[in-house]
Coordinates of C-alpha atoms and ligand atoms in Angstrom, one line a residue:
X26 CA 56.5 9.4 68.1
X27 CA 53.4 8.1 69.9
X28 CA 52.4 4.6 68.7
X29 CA 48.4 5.9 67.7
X30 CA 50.3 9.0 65.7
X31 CA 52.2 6.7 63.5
X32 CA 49.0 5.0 62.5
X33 CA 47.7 8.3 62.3
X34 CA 50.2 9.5 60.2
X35 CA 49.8 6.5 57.5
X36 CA 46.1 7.2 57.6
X37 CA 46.5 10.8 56.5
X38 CA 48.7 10.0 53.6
X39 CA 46.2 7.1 52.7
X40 CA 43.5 10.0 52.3
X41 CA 45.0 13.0 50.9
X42 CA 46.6 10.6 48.2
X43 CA 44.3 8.2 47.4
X44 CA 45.3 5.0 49.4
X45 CA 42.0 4.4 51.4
X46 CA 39.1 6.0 52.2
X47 CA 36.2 5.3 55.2
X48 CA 33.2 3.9 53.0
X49 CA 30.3 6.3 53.4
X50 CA 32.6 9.0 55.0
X51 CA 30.5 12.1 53.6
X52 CA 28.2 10.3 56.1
X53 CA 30.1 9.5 59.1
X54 CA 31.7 6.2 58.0
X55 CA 30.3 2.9 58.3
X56 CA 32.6 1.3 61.5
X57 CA 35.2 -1.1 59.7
X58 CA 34.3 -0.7 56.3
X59 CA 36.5 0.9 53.6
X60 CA 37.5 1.6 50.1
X61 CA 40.4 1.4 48.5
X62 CA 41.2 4.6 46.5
X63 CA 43.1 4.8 42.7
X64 CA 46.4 4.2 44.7
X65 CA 45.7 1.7 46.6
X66 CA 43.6 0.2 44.5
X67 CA 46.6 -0.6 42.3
X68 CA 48.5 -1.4 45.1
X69 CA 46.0 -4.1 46.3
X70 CA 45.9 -5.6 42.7
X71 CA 49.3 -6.4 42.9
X72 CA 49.8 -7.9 46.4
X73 CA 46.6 -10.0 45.2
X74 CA 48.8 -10.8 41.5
X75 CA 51.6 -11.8 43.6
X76 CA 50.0 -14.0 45.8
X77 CA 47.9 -15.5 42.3
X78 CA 51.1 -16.1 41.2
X79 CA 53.3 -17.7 43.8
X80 CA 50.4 -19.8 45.6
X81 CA 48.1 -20.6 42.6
X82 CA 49.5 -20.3 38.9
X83 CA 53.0 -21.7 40.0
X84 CA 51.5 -24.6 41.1
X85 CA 50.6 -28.0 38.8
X86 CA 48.2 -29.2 41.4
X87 CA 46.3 -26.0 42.8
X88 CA 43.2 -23.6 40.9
X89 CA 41.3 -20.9 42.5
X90 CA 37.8 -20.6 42.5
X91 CA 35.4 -17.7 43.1
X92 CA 32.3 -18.3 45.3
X93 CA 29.2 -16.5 46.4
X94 CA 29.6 -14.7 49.4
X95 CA 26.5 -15.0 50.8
X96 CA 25.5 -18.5 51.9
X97 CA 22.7 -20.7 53.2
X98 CA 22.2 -21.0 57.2
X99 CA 22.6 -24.8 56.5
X100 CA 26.3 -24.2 55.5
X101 CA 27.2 -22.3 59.1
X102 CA 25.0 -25.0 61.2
X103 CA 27.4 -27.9 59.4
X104 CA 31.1 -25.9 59.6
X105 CA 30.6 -24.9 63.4
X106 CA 30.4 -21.2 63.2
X107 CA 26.5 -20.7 64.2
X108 CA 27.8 -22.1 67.2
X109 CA 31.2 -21.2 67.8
X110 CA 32.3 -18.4 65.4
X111 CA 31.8 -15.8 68.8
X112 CA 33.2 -13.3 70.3
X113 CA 33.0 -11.9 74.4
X114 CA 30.7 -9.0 74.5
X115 CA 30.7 -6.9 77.5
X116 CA 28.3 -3.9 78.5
X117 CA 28.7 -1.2 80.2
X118 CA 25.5 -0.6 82.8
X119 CA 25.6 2.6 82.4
X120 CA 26.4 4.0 78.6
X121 CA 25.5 1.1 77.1
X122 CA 28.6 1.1 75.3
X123 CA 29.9 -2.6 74.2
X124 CA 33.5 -3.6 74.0
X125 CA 35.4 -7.0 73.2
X126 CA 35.8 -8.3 77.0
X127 CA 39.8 -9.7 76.3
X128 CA 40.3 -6.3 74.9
X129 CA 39.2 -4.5 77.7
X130 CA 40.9 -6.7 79.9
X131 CA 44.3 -6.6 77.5
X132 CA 44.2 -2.3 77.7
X133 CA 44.5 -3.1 82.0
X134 CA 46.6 -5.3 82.8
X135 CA 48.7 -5.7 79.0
X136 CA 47.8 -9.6 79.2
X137 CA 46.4 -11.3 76.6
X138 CA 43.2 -12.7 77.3
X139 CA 41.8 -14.1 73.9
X140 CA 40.2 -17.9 74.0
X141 CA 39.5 -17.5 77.7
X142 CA 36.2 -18.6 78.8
X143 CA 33.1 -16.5 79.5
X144 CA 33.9 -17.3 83.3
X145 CA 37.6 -16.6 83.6
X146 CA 36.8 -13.3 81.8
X147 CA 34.0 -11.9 84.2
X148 CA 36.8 -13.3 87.0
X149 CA 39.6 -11.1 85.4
X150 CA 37.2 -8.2 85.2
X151 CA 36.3 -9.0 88.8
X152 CA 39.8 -9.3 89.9
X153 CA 41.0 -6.3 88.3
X154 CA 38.5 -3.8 89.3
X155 CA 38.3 -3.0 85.3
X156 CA 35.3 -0.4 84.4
X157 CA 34.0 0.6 81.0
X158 CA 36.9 2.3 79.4
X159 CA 34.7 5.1 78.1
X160 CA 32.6 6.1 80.7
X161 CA 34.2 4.4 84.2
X162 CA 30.4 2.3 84.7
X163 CA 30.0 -0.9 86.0
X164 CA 30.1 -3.9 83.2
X165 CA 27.7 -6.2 82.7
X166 CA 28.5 -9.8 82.9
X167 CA 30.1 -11.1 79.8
X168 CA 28.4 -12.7 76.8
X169 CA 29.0 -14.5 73.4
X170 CA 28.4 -12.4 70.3
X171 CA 28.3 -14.5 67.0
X172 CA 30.1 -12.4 64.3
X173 CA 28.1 -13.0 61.2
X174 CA 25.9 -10.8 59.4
X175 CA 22.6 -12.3 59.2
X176 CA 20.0 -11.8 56.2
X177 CA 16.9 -13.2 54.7
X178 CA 17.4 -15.0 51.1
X179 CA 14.1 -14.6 49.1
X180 CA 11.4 -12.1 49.1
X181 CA 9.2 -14.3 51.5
X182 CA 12.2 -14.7 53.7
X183 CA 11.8 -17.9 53.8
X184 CA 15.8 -19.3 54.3
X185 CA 18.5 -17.3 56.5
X186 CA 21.6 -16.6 54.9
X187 CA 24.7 -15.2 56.6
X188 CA 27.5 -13.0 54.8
X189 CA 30.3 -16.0 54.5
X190 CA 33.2 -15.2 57.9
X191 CA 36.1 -17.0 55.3
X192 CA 36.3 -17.8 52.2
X193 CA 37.1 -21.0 52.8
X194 CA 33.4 -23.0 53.2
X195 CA 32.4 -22.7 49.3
X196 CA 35.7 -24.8 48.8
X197 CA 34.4 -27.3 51.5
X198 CA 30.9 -27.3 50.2
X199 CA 32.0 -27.7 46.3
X200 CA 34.3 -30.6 47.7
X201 CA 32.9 -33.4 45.6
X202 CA 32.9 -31.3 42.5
X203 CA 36.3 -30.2 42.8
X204 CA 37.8 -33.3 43.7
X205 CA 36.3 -34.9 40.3
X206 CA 38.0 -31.9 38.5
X207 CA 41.3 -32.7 40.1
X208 CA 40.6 -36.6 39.0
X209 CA 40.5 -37.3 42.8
X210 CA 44.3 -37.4 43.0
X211 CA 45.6 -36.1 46.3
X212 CA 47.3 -34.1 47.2
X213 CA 45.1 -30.7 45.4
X214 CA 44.6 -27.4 46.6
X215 CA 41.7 -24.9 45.7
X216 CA 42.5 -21.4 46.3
X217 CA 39.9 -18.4 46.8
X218 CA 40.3 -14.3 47.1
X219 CA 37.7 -12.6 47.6
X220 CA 36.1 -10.9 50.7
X221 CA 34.8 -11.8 53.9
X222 CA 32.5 -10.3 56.8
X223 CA 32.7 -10.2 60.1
X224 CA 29.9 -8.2 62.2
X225 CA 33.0 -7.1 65.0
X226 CA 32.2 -5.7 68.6
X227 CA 34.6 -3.1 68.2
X228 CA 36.2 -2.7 64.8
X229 CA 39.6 -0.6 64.9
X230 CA 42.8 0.3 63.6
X231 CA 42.3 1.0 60.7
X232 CA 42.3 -2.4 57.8
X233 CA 43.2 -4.3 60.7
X234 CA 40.0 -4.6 62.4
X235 CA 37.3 -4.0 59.5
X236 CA 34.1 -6.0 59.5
X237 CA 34.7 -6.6 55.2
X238 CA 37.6 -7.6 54.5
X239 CA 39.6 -9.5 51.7
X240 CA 41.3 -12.8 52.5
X241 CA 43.4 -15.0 50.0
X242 CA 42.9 -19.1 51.1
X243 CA 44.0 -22.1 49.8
X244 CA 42.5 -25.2 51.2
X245 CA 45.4 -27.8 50.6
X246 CA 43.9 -31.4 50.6
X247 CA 46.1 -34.1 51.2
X248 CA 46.1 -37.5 52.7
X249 CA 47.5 -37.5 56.3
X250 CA 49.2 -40.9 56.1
X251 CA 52.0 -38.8 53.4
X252 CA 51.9 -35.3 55.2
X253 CA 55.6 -35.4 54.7
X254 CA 55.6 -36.4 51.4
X255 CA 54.9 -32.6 50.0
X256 CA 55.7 -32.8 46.3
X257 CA 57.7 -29.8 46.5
X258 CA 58.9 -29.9 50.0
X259 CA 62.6 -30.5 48.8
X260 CA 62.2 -26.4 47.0
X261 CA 61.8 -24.6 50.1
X262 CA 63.7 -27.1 52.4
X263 CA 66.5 -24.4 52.6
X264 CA 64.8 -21.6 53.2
X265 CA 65.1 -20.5 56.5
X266 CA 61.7 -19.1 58.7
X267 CA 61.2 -17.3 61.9
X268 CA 59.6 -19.2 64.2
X269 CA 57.7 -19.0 68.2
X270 CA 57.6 -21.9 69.7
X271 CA 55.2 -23.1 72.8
X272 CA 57.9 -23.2 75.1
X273 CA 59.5 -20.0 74.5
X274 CA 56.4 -18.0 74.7
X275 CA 56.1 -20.0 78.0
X276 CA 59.6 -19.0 79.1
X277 CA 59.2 -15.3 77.8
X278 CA 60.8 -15.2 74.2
X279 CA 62.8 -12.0 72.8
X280 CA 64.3 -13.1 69.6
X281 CA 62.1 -16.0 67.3
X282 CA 64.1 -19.0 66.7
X283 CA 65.8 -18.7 63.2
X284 CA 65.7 -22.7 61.4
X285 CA 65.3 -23.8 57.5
X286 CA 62.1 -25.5 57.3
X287 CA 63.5 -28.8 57.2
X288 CA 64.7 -28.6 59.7
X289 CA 61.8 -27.2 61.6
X290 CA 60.2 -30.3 60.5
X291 CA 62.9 -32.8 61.3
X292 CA 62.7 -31.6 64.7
X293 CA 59.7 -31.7 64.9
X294 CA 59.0 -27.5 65.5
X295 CA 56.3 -27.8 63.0
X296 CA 54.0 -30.9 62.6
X297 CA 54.6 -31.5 58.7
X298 CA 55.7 -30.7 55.2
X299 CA 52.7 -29.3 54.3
X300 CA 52.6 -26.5 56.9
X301 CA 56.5 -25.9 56.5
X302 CA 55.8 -25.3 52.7
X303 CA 53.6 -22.8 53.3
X304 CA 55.3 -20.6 56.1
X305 CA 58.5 -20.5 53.3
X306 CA 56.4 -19.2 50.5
X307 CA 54.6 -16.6 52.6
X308 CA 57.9 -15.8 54.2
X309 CA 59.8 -15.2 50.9
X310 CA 55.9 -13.2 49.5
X311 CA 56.7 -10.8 52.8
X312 CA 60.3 -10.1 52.4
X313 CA 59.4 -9.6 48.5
X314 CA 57.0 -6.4 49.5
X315 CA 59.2 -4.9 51.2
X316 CA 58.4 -6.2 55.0
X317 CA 61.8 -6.9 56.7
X318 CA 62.3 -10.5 57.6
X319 CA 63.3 -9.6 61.7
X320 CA 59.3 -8.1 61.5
X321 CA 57.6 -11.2 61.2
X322 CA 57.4 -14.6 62.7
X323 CA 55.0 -17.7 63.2
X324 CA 53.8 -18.1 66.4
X325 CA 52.6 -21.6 67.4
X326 CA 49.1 -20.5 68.7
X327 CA 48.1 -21.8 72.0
X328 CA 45.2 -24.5 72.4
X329 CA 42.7 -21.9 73.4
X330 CA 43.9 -19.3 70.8
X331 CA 43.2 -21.8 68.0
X332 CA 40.0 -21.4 66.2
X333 CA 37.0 -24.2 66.1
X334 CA 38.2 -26.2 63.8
X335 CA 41.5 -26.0 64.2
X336 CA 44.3 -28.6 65.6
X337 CA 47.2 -26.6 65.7
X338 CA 47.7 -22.8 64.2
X339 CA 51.2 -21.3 63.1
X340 CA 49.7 -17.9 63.0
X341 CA 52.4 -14.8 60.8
X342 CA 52.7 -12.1 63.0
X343 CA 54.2 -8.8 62.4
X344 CA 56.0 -6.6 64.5
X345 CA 54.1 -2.9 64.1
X346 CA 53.9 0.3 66.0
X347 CA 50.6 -1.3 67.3
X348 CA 52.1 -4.0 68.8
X349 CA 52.3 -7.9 67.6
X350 CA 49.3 -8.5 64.6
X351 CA 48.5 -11.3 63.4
X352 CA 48.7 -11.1 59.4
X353 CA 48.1 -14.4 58.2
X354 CA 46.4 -17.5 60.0
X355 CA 48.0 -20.9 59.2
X356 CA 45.6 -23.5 60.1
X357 CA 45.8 -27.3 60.2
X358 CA 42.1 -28.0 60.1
X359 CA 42.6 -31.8 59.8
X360 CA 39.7 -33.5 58.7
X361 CA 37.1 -31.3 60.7
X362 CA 35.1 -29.2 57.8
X363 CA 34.8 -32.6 55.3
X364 CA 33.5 -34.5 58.0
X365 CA 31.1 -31.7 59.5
X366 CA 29.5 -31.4 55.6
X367 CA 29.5 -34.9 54.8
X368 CA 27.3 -36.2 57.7
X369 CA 24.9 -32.6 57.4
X370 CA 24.7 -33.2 53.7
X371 CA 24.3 -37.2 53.8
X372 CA 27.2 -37.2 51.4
X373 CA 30.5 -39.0 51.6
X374 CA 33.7 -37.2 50.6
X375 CA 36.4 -40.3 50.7
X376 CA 38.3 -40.2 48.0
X377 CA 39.6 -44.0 47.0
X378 CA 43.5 -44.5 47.0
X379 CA 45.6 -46.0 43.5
X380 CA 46.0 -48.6 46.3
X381 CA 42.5 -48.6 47.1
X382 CA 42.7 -47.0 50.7
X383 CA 39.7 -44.5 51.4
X384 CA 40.7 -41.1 52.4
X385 CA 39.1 -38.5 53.8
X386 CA 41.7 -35.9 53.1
X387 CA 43.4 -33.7 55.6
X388 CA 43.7 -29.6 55.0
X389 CA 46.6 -27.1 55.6
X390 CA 44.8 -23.7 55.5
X391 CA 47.1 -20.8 54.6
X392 CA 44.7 -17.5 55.2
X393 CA 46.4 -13.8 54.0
X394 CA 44.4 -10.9 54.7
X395 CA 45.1 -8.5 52.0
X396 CA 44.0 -5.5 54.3
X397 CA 46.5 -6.5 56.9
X398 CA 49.0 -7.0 54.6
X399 CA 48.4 -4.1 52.5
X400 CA 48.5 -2.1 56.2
X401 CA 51.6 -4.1 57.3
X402 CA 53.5 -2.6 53.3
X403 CA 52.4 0.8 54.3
X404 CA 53.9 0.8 57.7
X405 CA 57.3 -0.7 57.0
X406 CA 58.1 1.1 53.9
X407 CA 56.8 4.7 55.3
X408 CA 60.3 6.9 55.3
X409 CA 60.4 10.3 56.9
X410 CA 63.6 12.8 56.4
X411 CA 66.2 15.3 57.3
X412 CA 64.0 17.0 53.7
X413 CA 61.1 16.9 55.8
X414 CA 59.7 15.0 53.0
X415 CA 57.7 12.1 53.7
X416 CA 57.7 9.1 51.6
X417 CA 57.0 5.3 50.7
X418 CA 60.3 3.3 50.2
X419 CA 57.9 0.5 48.5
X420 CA 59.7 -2.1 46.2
X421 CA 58.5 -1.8 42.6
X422 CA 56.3 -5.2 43.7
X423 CA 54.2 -3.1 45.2
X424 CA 54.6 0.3 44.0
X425 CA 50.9 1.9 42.9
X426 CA 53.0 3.7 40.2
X427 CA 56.2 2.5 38.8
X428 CA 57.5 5.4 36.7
X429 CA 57.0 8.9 36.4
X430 CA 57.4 11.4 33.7
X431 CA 58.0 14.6 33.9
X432 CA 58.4 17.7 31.4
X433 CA 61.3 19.9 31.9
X434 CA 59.2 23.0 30.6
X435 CA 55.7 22.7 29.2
X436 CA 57.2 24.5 26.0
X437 CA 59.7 23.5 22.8
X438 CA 58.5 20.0 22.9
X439 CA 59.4 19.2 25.7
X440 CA 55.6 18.3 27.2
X441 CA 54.7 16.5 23.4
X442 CA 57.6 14.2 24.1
X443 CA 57.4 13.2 27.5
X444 CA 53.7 12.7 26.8
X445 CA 54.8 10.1 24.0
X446 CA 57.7 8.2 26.6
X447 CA 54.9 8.4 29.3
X448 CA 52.6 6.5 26.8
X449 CA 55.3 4.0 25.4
X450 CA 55.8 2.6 28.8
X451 CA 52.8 2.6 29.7
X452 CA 52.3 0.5 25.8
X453 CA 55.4 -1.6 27.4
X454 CA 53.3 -2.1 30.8
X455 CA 54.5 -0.4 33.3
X456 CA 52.4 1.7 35.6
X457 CA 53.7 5.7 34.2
X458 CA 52.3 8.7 35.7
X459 CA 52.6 12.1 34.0
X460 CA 53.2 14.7 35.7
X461 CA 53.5 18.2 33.6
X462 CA 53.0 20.7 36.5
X463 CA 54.7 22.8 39.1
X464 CA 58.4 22.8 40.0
X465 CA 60.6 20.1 39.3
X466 CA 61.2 19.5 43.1
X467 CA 57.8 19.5 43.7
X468 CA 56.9 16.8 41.6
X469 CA 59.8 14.8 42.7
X470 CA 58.2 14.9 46.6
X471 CA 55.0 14.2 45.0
X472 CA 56.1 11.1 43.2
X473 CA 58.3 10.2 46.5
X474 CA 55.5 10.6 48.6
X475 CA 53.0 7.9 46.8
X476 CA 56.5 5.8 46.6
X477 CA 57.2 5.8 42.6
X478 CA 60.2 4.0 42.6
X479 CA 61.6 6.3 39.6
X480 CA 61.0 9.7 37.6
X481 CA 62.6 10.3 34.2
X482 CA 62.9 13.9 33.4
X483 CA 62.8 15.1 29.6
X484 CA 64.9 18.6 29.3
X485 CA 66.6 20.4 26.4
X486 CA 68.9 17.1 26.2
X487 CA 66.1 14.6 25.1
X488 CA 65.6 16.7 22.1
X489 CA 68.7 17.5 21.1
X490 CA 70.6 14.3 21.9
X491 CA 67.5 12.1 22.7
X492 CA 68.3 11.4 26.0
X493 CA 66.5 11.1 29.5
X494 CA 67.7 11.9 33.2
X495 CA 66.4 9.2 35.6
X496 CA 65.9 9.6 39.4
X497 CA 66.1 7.3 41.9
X498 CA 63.8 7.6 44.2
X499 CA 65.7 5.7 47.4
X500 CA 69.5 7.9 46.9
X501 CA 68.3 10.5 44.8
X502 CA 71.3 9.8 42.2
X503 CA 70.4 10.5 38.7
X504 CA 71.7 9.0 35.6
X505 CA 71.5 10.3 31.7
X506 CA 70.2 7.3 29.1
X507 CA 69.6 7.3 25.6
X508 CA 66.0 7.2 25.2
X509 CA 65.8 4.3 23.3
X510 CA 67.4 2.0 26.3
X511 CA 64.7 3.5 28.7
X512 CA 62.5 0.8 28.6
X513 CA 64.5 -2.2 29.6
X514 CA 66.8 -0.2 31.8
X515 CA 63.5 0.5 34.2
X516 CA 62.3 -3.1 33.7
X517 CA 66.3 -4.0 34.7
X518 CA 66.1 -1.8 37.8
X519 CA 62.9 -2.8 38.7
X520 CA 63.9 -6.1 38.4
X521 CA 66.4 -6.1 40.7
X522 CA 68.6 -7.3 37.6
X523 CA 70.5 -4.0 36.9
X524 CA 72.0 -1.6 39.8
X525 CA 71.6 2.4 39.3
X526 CA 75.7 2.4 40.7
X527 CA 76.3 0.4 37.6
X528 CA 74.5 2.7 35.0
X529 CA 75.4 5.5 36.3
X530 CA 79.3 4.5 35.9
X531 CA 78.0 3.2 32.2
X532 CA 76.5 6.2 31.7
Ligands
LIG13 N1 39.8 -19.3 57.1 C1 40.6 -19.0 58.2 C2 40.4 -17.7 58.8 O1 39.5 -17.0 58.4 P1 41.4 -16.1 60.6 O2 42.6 -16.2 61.4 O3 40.1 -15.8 61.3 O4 41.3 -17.5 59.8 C3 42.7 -15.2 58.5 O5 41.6 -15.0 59.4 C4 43.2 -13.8 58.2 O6 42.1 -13.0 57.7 C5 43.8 -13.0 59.3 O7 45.1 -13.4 59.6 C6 43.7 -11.6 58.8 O8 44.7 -11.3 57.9 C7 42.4 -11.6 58.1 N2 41.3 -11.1 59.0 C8 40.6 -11.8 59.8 N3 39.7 -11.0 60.4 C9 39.9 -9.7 59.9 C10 39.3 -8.4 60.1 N4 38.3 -8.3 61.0 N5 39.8 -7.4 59.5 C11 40.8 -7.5 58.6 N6 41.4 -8.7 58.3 C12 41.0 -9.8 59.0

């Protein structure tokens, strides 16, 4: 199986059943914009819920805001990205045609050559002999591309505005404000979902590489004198985290280093509590979806990789058919974005101390993109079989649909009362699907293929002895229930709190 016909393969499913679409596709698609069908709509909605969860409501000290996305020039000029927020163009001479230069440069000679400078990537080109990968022309020296849509606010056009590149600035820019509403107590973290645009040179792969995208942030404030005094440090201390150092990406690493996070801080593999927190939360989020824990690790960025503002990035990357992805940026953006707004806005965001001290907090940046993970679920859960079925092993976390019904027969009753169980679970709140036509087998590959983690069949049985068959979706087994225990014996399975083995010998 080729690499690009794996992808390929998830792509097809996502439009024949309603994952994702190409925005604008009756038209030719947009480049790196798309929308998320029923399916995947759901499916979204609950990778966002469980982040919500985990990250934001679990927390005493943490609340998520929702900004605009389009902001003020003056924001952009302050946080670094009118100047630095670029990418490497490169030209061809002869078609025109414009690629991302470290990505050319990467498809040669399998090197990685993001961060370099504008000069070491012209000498690479140089040095390789490397020509436009589409029509073999000469390329044009290399040049900086700033990513950001630009726009005019106001009919006059008076003010330029730029579609926001993170989330993260209206949390910097609402700093004062939200520090009162947290009492000015550190440490407090403000959290935002929502989406993000980035004009990219060469958008690709699918909800990799789009150019709108959904991130979930937190900006985690804290005072750096007590970065090791996390409040809940001492909840994920066990938990252990994969982990790429410097060293052994210097040495050439196979296998990530396996260490709890306590004692990845204690030795000083990660720079503080705050970080290690976060890397065990979105490590036990992965494994929850259904990613396996040997796919994904966090790679201590190089210097150059880092972005602007950042001193030191632990970056969650994912072991796909396209290679190494990064799915999550972990950023330790120190002081830098406060400061930046506080001297461009002549306002001061020190917050005084219980012991009096002034603080300009610190911030630990945890940055999920949904599409990425949302691709990353897809990938890893996509099963195909000796059947010739194809299917989605997705955990009921994830699962679009969690339960479907089906109808024996459309006749006697049967279709009346598997209408009625479909609707009581979906009264009890889980996501039901009814399904009333075709063969029975049928149906099951349908449900399989869209990963519906069970299917409860209502025959002859259910109306003479009021009882249900259930299907499992991963071994196939079926067990009989009474009707009336249907309800919590899904929520029991789903759950993870019940085992089918176990009913079934019940049953
Ligand atoms: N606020 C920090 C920040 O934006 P980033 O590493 O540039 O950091 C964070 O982005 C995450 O956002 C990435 O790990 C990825 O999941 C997602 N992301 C970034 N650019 C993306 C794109 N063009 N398409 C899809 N997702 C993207």
């Amino acid at each position: 199986m080729s690499e690009e016909r794996f992808m390929d393969k998830i792509i097809e499913v996502c439009l024949r059943r309603g994952f994702v679409s190409p925005t604008a596709e009756i038209y030719g698609g947009a480049g790196g914009f798309y929308d998320y069908g029923p399916l995947g709509t759901l499916m979204r909605q609950k990778i966002i819920d469980l982040w919500r969860q985990s990250f934001v409501l679990d927390e005493d000290d943490i609340y998520e805001i929702t900004g605009s996305t389009l902001l003020p020039e003056a924001v952009f000029k302050a946080s670094g990205h009118l100047d630095s927020f670029d990418d490497p163009l490169v030209q061809c001479e002869k078609c025109k045609s414009m690629f991302k230069a470290d990505e050319v440069i990467k498809g040669v000679t399998g090197k990685s050559a993001e961060g370099l400078s504008l000069e070491e990537l012209d000498k690479l080109i140089a040095d390789n002999n490397i020509n436009c990968p589409s029509c073999e022309g000469t390329l044009a020296k290399t040049r900086d591309f700033n990513l950001m849509f630009k726009t005019e606010i106001g009919s006059t056009g008076g003010i330029n505005g730029y579609l926001r590149p993170e989330t993260a600035q209206n949390i910097f820019i609402n700093f004062k404000r939200l520090a009162n509403f947290m009492r000015n107590k550190l440490p407090f973290g403000v959290a935002q979902m929502g989406s993000s645009f980035r004009n990219e040179i060469s958008p690709r792969n699918f909800l990799i590489r789009g150019r709108e995208f959904e991130q979930m942030e937190i900006e985690m404030f804290y005072d750096q004198d007590k970065e090791n005094e996390h409040p809940r440090f001492h909840e994920v201390a066990d938990i252990e985290i994969n982990l790429v150092t410097r060293e052994m990406q210097e040495k050439g690493w196979k296998e990530p280093l396996k260490l709890t996070t306590e004692a990845a801080v204690d030795e000083g593999v990660i720079p503080n509590q705050y970080l290690a927190y976060y890397l065990a939360l979105e490590t036990e989020m992965l494994k929850a979806i259904g990613i396996p824990e040997d796919d994904f690790w966090f790679r201590h960025m190089q210097d150059h990789e880092a972005p602007h503002y950042s001193a030191g990035n632990f970056d969650l990357e994912a072991d796909l058919s396209l290679g190494h992805m990064e799915i999550v940026g972990n950023a330790l953006r120190t002081d830098y974005d406060l400061q930046k707004h506080a001297k461009a806005s002549k306002s001061t965001f020190e917050l005084t101390m219980p012991d009096g001290k002034k603080v300009v907090p610190h911030v630990f940046e945890p940055s999920l993109g949904v599409g990425r993970i949302f691709y990353t679920v897809l990938e890893k859960c996509y099963r195909e079989d000796e059947r010739g079925w194809t299917w989605f092993q997705f955990p009921p976390t994830v699962a679009p649909l969690e339960v479907a019904v089906f109808p024996l027969m459309k006749k006697d009753g049967l279709a009346e009362l598997a209408q009625e169980i479909h609707n009581e679970l979906k009264d009890a709140g889980y996501l039901s699907f009814y399904d009333g036509s075709g063969k029975i087998g049928k149906r099951y590959a349908r449900a399989d293929e869209i990963g519906i983690p069970y299917c409860v069949t209502v025959d002859y049985d259910s109306i003479k002895e009021f009882s249900v068959t259930i299907r499992d979706r991963d071994t196939m087994k079926q067990i009989k229930l009474p009707i009336e225990d249907l309800e919590i014996a899904i929520g029991e399975l789903m759950d993870g709190e019940a085992d089918f083995e176990e009913f079934n010998q019940e049953s």
